[in-house]
Short mmCIF file of C-alpha atoms and ligand atoms in Angstrom, two decimals:
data_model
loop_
_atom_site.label_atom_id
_atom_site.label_comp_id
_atom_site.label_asym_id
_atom_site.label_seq_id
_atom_site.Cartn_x
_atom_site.Cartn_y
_atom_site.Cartn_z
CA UNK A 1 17.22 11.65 -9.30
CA UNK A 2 13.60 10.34 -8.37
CA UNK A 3 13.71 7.56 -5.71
CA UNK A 4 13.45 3.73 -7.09
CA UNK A 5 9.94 2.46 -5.88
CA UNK A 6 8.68 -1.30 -5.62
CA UNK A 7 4.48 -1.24 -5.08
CA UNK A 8 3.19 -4.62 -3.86
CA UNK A 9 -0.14 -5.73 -4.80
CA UNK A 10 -2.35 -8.70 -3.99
CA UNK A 11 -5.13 -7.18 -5.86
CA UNK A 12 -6.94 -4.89 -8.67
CA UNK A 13 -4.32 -2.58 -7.37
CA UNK A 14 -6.24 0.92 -8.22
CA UNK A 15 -3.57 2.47 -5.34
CA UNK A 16 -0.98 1.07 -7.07
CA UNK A 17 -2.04 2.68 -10.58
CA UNK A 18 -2.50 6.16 -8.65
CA UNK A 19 0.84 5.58 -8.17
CA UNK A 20 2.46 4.99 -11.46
CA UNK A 21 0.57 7.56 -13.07
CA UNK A 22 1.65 10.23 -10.38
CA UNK A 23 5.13 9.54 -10.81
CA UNK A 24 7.05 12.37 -11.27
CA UNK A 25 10.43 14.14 -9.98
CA UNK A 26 10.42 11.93 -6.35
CA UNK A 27 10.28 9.03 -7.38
CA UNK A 28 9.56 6.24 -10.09
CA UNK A 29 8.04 3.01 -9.99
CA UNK A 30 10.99 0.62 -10.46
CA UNK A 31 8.83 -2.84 -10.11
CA UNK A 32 5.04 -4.55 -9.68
CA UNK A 33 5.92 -7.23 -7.20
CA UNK A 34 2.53 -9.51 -6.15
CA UNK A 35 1.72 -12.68 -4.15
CA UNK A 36 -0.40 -13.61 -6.52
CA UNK A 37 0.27 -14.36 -9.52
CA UNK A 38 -3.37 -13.62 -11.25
CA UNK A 39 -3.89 -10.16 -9.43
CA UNK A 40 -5.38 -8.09 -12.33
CA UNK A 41 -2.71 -5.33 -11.54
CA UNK A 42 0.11 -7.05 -12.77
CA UNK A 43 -1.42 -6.99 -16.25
CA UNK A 44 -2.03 -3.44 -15.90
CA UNK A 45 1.74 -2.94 -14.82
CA UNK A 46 3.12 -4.60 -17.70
CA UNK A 47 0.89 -2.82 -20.04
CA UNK A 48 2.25 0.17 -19.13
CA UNK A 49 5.73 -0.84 -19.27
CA UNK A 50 6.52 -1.81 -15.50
CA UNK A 51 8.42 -4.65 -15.24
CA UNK A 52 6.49 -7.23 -12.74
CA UNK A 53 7.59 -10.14 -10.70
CA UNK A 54 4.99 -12.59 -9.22
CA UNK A 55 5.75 -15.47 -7.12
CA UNK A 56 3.26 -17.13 -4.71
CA UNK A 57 4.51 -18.47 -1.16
CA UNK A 58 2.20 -21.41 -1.97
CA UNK A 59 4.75 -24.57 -1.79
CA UNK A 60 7.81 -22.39 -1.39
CA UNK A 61 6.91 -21.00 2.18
CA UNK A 62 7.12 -17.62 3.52
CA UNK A 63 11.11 -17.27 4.24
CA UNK A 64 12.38 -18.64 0.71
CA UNK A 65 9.34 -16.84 -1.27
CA UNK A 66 10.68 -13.21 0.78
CA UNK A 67 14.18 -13.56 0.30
CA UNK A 68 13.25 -13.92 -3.71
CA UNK A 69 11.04 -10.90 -2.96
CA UNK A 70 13.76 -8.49 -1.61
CA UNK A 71 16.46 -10.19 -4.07
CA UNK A 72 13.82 -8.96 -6.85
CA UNK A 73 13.41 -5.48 -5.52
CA UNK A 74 17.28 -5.09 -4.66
CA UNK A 75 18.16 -6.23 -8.18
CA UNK A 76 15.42 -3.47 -9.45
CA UNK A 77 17.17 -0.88 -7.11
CA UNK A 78 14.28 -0.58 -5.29
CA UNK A 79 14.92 2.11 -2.40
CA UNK A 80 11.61 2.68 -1.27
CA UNK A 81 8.33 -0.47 -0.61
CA UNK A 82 5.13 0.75 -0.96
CA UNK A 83 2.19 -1.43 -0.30
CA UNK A 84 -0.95 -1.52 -1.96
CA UNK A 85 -3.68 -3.64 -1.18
CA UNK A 86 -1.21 -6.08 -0.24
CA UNK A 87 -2.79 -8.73 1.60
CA UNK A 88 -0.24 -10.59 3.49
CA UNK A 89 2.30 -9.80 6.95
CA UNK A 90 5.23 -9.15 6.28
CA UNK A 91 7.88 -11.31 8.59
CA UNK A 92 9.70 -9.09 11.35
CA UNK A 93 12.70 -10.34 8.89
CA UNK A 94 11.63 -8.74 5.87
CA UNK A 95 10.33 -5.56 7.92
CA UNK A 96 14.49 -5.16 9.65
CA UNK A 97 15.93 -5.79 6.43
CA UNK A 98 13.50 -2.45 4.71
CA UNK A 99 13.61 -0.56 8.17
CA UNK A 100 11.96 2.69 7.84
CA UNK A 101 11.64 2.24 3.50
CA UNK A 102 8.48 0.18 3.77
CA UNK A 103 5.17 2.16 3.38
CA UNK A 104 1.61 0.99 3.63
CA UNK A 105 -2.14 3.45 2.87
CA UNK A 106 -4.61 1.63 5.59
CA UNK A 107 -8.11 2.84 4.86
CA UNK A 108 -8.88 4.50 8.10
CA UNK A 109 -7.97 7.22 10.32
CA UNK A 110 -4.89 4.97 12.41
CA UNK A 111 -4.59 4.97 14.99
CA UNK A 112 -8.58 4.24 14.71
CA UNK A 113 -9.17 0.98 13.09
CA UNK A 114 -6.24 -1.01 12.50
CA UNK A 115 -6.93 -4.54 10.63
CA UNK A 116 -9.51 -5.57 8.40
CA UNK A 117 -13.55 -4.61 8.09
CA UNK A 118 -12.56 -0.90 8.83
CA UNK A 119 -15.62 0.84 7.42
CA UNK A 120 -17.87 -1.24 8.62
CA UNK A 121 -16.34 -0.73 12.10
CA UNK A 122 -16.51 2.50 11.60
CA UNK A 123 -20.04 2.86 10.54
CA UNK A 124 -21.00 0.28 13.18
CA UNK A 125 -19.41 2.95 16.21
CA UNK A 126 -21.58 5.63 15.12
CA UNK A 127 -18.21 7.64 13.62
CA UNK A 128 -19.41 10.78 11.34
CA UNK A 129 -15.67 10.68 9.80
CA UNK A 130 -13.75 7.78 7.96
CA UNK A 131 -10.67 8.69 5.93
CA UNK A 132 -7.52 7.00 4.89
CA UNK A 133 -3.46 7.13 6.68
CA UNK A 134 -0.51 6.43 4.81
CA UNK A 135 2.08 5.27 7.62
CA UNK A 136 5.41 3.23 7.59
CA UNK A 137 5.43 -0.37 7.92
CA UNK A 138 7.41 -1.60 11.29
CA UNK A 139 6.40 -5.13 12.89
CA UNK A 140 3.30 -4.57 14.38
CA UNK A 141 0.17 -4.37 11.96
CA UNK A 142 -0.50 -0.36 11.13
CA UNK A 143 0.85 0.70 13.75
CA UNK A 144 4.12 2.76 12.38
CA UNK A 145 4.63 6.81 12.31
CA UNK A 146 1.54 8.15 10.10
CA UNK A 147 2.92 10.41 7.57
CA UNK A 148 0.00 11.79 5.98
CA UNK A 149 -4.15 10.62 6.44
CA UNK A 150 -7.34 12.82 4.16
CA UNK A 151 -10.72 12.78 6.16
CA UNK A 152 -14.39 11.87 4.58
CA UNK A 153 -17.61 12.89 6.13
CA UNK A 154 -19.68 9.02 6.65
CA UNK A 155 -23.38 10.04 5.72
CA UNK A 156 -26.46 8.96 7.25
CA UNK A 157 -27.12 6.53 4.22
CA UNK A 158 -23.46 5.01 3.79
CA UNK A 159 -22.86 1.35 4.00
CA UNK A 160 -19.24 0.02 3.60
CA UNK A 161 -19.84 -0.09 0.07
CA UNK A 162 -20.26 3.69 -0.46
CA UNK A 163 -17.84 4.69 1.98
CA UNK A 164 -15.20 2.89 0.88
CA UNK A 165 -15.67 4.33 -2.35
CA UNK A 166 -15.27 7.56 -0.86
CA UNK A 167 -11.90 6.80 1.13
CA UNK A 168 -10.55 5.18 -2.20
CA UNK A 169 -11.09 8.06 -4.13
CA UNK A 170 -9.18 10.35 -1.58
CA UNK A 171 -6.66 7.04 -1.14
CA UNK A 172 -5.55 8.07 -4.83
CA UNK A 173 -4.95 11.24 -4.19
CA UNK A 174 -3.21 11.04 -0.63
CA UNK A 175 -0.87 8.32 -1.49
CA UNK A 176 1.12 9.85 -4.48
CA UNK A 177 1.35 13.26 -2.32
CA UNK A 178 2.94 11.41 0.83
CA UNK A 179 5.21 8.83 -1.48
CA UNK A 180 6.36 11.98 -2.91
CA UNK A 181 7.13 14.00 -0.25
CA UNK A 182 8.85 10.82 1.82
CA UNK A 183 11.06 10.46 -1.09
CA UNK A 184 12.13 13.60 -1.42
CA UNK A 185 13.04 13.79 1.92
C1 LIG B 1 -7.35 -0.15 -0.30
O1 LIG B 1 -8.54 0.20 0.34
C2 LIG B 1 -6.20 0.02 0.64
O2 LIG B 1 -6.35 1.08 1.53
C3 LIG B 1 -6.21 -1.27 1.39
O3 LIG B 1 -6.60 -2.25 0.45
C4 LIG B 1 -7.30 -1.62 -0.62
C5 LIG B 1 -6.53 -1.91 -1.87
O4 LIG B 1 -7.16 -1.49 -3.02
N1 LIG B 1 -4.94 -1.47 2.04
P1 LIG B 1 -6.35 -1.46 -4.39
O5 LIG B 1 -5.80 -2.87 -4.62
O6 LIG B 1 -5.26 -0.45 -4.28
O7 LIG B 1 -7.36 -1.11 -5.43
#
């Protein structure tokens, strides 16, 4: 039996697409769950037959708008998190409750460049390599085992524009590969 996924996105959520469309014997997306209720890759989701929820914090506040959250994915059977572009921390809360079932793809080589701006970090330090980690989730930001990363060569002419392109091309192909084999462990 393939493992019941949830994928949360904030965004156009290209990772989370990679996803659905890699599906396969390890596991199945269950659920589209986003903190915002516009993100573009909710409508994709539903178009291809994913049921979605979408609720914004806004007004409700974090600790009521993540207990709806994990009541959402538990009703969904949701065994496995994976984030995907999703733009918000998670409360230490949320991340006990999902111990060890939460995953994340950070678009660097962790433990290099945790947080935001990486590839412009990264071109800034003079690195000749960039690449992308898919790692669990625990309470401090990407910091949790890595369980898979793919590597890029940064070229002389790269800004963060082009190399993120790069990373996010190998992004779709690392994070199905890694959310498979973690569920079929
Ligand atoms: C990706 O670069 C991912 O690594 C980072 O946020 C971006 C999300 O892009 N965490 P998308 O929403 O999956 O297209």
């Amino acid at each position: 039996m393939p493992k019941k996924v949830g994928i949360l996105i904030s965004g156009r959520g290209s990772n989370m697409m990679a996803l659905v469309e890699n599906a396969g014997e390890a596991y199945e997306v269950a659920v589209v769950a986003s903190d915002k209720p516009e993100a573009p890759g909710l409508t994709w989701a539903l178009e291809h037959g994913i049921p979605i929820f979408a609720l914004s914090p806004k007004g409700i506040g974090k600790p009521a708008y993540e207990a709806a959250l994990s009541a959402a994915l538990r009703e969904a059977g949701v065994e496995i998190v994976a984030l995907a572009g999703y733009m918000r921390l998670l409360s230490d809360e949320f991340v006990a409750d999902w111990r060890g079932r939460i995953v994340n793809i950070h678009p660097s080589l962790l433990p290099a460049y945790k947080g935001l701006d990486t590839h412009q970090r990264a071109i800034g330090a003079g690195e000749t390599e960039a690449g992308c980690s898919v790692h669990i989730v625990t309470e401090e930001l990407d910091a949790g085992d890595v369980l898979g990363q793919a590597r890029v060569p940064i070229l002389p002419d790269d800004d963060a524009e082009t190399l993120a392109a790069r990373v996010l091309a190998e992004e779709h192909r690392l994070y199905p590969r890694v959310l498979a084999e973690f569920a079929a462990r």
